[in-house]
Amino acid sequence: DTGVSQDPRHKITKRGQNVTFRCDPISEHNRLYWYRQTLGQGPEFLTYFQNEAQLEKSRLLSDRFSAERPKGSFSTLEIQRTEQGDSAMYLCASSSSGARHEQYFGPGTRLTVT
Amino acid sequence: RKEVEQDPGPFNVPEGATVAFNCTYSNSASQSFFWYRQDCRKEPKLLMSVYSSGNEDGRFTAQLNRASQYISLLIRDSKLSDSATYLCVCGDFNKFYFGSGTKLNVKP
């Protein structure tokens, strides 16, 4: 399977703990996006990488959130001092360098903060 | 105001019906437009890109109206398997906005 993969698929953590999620994009895709989705809503943009450069970051992304893509391949999203409001599905998507930016999503990491 | 607005539905239609969804967007600088479908508790899957001249893929037709800032999706001859939530997306190169989705239920 050469699609986008995410790990873990589920994470339960206690409020105040740090969590880190990993995304492996489709191998030839140089663009990578992170989104957050809550029930009944569409995915909400968090951040965008082109290769290893983080080119866009939502103002909704508080300083507790950080993302990296150190070698332009896989990416990590870390949430520090988790809050109950962070409970959501975290989705990663990748796209090629073509003009259309058609994004392909991974299965997501479902985070539950207790 | 949300960047992308969609009627949440649900649209309940019989098999074989034609159904249309509209979506409006607020950023006139948006360059890329898409429709995705999302099944319950699954990730969004790309249905089709939306081109300025309109485009068709089998039973699906997408249209873009830049002057009025809306995009549409028409599904002909609905199948039971078309039941899903349809998400409208627009973006300006580095950032993309999803609507909250329109739920479609196709009944036998």
Coordinates of N, CA, C and O in Angstrom, one line a residue, chain A residues 4-73:
Chain A
V4 N -1.0 7.4 2.0 CA -0.6 8.1 3.2 C -0.8 7.2 4.5 O -1.9 6.7 4.6
S5 N 0.2 7.1 5.3 CA 0.0 6.4 6.6 C 0.2 7.3 7.8 O 0.9 8.3 7.7
Q6 N -0.5 7.0 8.8 CA -0.4 7.7 10.1 C -0.3 6.8 11.2 O -0.9 5.7 11.2
D7 N 0.4 7.2 12.2 CA 0.6 6.4 13.4 C 0.7 7.3 14.7 O 1.4 8.3 14.6
P8 N 0.0 6.9 15.8 CA -0.9 5.8 15.9 C -2.2 6.1 15.3 O -2.5 7.2 14.9
R9 N -3.1 5.1 15.2 CA -4.4 5.3 14.7 C -5.3 5.9 15.8 O -6.3 6.6 15.6
H10 N -5.0 5.5 17.1 CA -5.8 6.0 18.2 C -4.8 6.3 19.3 O -3.8 5.6 19.5
K11 N -5.2 7.4 20.1 CA -4.3 7.8 21.2 C -5.3 8.3 22.3 O -6.1 9.2 22.1
I12 N -5.1 7.7 23.5 CA -5.9 8.2 24.7 C -4.8 8.7 25.6 O -3.9 8.0 25.9
T13 N -5.0 9.9 26.1 CA -4.0 10.5 27.0 C -4.7 11.3 28.0 O -5.9 11.7 27.9
K14 N -4.0 11.6 29.1 CA -4.6 12.4 30.2 C -4.2 13.9 29.9 O -3.2 14.2 29.4
R15 N -5.1 14.7 30.4 CA -4.9 16.1 30.2 C -3.6 16.5 30.8 O -3.2 16.1 31.9
G16 N -2.8 17.4 30.1 CA -1.5 17.8 30.5 C -0.4 17.1 30.0 O 0.8 17.5 30.1
Q17 N -0.6 15.9 29.4 CA 0.4 15.1 28.8 C 0.8 15.6 27.4 O 0.0 16.3 26.7
N18 N 2.0 15.3 26.9 CA 2.4 15.6 25.5 C 2.1 14.4 24.6 O 2.3 13.2 25.1
V19 N 1.7 14.6 23.4 CA 1.5 13.5 22.5 C 2.2 13.9 21.1 O 2.3 15.1 20.8
T20 N 2.6 12.9 20.4 CA 3.2 13.1 19.1 C 2.7 12.1 18.1 O 2.5 10.9 18.4
F21 N 2.3 12.6 16.9 CA 1.7 11.8 15.9 C 2.7 11.9 14.7 O 3.4 12.9 14.4
R22 N 2.7 10.8 13.9 CA 3.6 10.7 12.7 C 2.7 10.5 11.5 O 1.7 9.8 11.5
C23 N 3.2 11.1 10.4 CA 2.6 11.0 9.1 C 3.6 10.6 8.1 O 4.7 11.3 8.0
D24 N 3.4 9.6 7.3 CA 4.3 9.2 6.2 C 3.5 9.5 4.9 O 2.5 8.8 4.6
P25 N 3.9 10.5 4.1 CA 3.1 10.8 2.9 C 3.4 9.8 1.8 O 4.3 8.9 1.9
I26 N 2.7 10.0 0.7 CA 2.9 9.2 -0.5 C 4.4 9.6 -1.0 O 4.7 10.8 -0.9
S27 N 5.1 8.6 -1.3 CA 6.6 8.8 -1.4 C 7.0 9.9 -2.4 O 8.0 10.7 -2.1
E28 N 6.4 10.1 -3.5 CA 6.8 11.2 -4.4 C 6.2 12.5 -4.2 O 6.4 13.5 -4.9
H29 N 5.4 12.6 -3.1 CA 4.7 13.9 -2.8 C 5.6 14.8 -2.0 O 6.1 14.4 -0.9
N30 N 5.8 16.1 -2.4 CA 6.6 17.0 -1.6 C 5.8 17.9 -0.8 O 6.3 18.6 0.0
R31 N 4.5 17.9 -0.9 CA 3.6 18.8 -0.1 C 2.9 17.9 1.0 O 2.4 16.8 0.7
L32 N 2.8 18.5 2.2 CA 2.2 17.7 3.3 C 1.4 18.7 4.1 O 1.9 19.8 4.4
Y33 N 0.2 18.3 4.5 CA -0.7 19.1 5.3 C -1.2 18.4 6.5 O -1.3 17.2 6.5
W34 N -1.4 19.1 7.6 CA -2.1 18.6 8.7 C -3.4 19.3 8.9 O -3.5 20.6 8.7
Y35 N -4.4 18.5 9.3 CA -5.8 19.1 9.6 C -6.3 18.4 10.9 O -5.8 17.4 11.3
R36 N -7.3 19.1 11.4 CA -8.0 18.6 12.6 C -9.4 18.6 12.3 O -10.0 19.5 11.7
Q37 N -10.1 17.5 12.6 CA -11.5 17.4 12.4 C -12.3 16.9 13.6 O -11.9 15.9 14.3
T38 N -13.3 17.7 13.9 CA -14.2 17.3 15.0 C -15.6 16.9 14.5 O -15.9 17.2 13.3
L39 N -16.4 16.2 15.3 CA -17.6 15.6 14.8 C -18.5 16.7 14.2 O -18.7 17.7 14.8
G40 N -19.0 16.4 13.0 CA -19.9 17.2 12.3 C -19.3 18.4 11.6 O -20.0 19.2 11.0
Q41 N -18.0 18.5 11.6 CA -17.3 19.6 11.0 C -16.4 19.0 9.9 O -16.0 17.9 9.9
G42 N -16.0 19.9 8.9 CA -15.1 19.5 7.9 C -13.7 19.6 8.5 O -13.5 20.2 9.6
P43 N -12.7 19.0 7.9 CA -11.3 19.2 8.3 C -10.9 20.7 8.4 O -11.2 21.5 7.5
E44 N -10.2 21.0 9.5 CA -9.7 22.4 9.7 C -8.2 22.4 9.5 O -7.5 21.7 10.1
F45 N -7.8 23.3 8.6 CA -6.4 23.4 8.2 C -5.5 23.8 9.4 O -5.9 24.7 10.2
L46 N -4.4 23.1 9.6 CA -3.5 23.4 10.7 C -2.1 24.0 10.1 O -1.7 25.0 10.6
T47 N -1.5 23.2 9.2 CA -0.2 23.7 8.8 C 0.1 23.0 7.4 O -0.5 21.9 7.1
Y48 N 1.1 23.5 6.7 CA 1.5 23.1 5.4 C 3.0 23.1 5.3 O 3.7 24.1 5.6
F49 N 3.5 22.0 4.7 CA 5.0 21.9 4.4 C 5.2 21.7 2.9 O 4.4 20.9 2.3
Q50 N 6.2 22.4 2.4 CA 6.6 22.0 1.1 C 8.1 21.5 1.3 O 8.9 22.3 1.7
N51 N 8.3 20.3 1.0 CA 9.6 19.6 1.4 C 9.7 19.8 2.9 O 8.8 19.5 3.6
E52 N 10.9 20.3 3.3 CA 11.0 20.4 4.8 C 10.6 21.8 5.3 O 10.6 22.0 6.5
A53 N 10.2 22.7 4.5 CA 9.9 24.1 4.9 C 8.4 24.2 5.3 O 7.5 23.8 4.5
Q54 N 8.2 24.7 6.5 CA 6.8 24.9 6.9 C 6.4 26.3 6.4 O 6.8 27.3 6.9
L55 N 5.5 26.3 5.4 CA 5.2 27.5 4.7 C 3.9 28.2 5.1 O 3.7 29.4 4.8
E56 N 3.1 27.5 5.8 CA 1.9 28.1 6.3 C 1.5 27.5 7.6 O 1.6 26.2 7.8
K57 N 0.9 28.3 8.5 CA 0.5 27.8 9.8 C -0.7 28.5 10.2 O -0.7 29.8 10.2
S58 N -1.8 27.8 10.5 CA -3.0 28.5 10.9 C -2.8 29.3 12.2 O -2.2 28.8 13.1
R59 N -3.5 30.4 12.2 CA -3.5 31.2 13.5 C -4.2 30.5 14.6 O -4.1 30.8 15.8
L60 N -5.0 29.5 14.2 CA -5.7 28.7 15.2 C -4.7 27.7 16.0 O -5.0 27.2 17.0
L61 N -3.5 27.5 15.4 CA -2.6 26.6 16.0 C -1.8 27.3 17.1 O -1.0 28.2 16.9
S62 N -2.2 27.0 18.3 CA -1.6 27.6 19.5 C -0.2 27.2 19.6 O 0.3 26.3 18.9
D63 N 0.6 27.9 20.5 CA 2.0 27.6 20.7 C 2.2 26.2 21.4 O 3.3 25.7 21.5
R64 N 1.1 25.5 21.7 CA 1.2 24.2 22.2 C 1.4 23.1 21.1 O 1.8 22.0 21.4
F65 N 1.1 23.6 19.9 CA 1.2 22.7 18.7 C 2.5 23.0 18.0 O 2.8 24.2 17.7
S66 N 3.2 22.0 17.6 CA 4.4 22.2 16.7 C 4.4 21.0 15.7 O 4.1 19.9 16.0
A67 N 4.9 21.3 14.5 CA 5.0 20.3 13.5 C 6.4 20.4 12.9 O 6.9 21.5 12.8
E68 N 6.9 19.3 12.4 CA 8.2 19.2 11.8 C 8.1 18.3 10.6 O 7.3 17.3 10.6
R69 N 9.0 18.5 9.7 CA 9.2 17.6 8.5 C 10.7 17.7 8.2 O 11.1 18.3 7.2
P70 N 11.5 17.1 9.1 CA 13.0 17.4 9.0 C 13.7 17.0 7.7 O 14.6 17.7 7.4
K71 N 13.3 16.0 7.1 CA 14.1 15.6 5.9 C 13.2 15.7 4.6 O 13.5 15.1 3.6
G72 N 12.0 16.4 4.8 CA 11.1 16.5 3.7 C 10.4 15.2 3.3 O 9.8 15.1 2.3
S73 N 10.4 14.2 4.3 CA 9.7 13.0 4.0 C 8.6 12.9 5.0 O 7.5 13.5 4.9

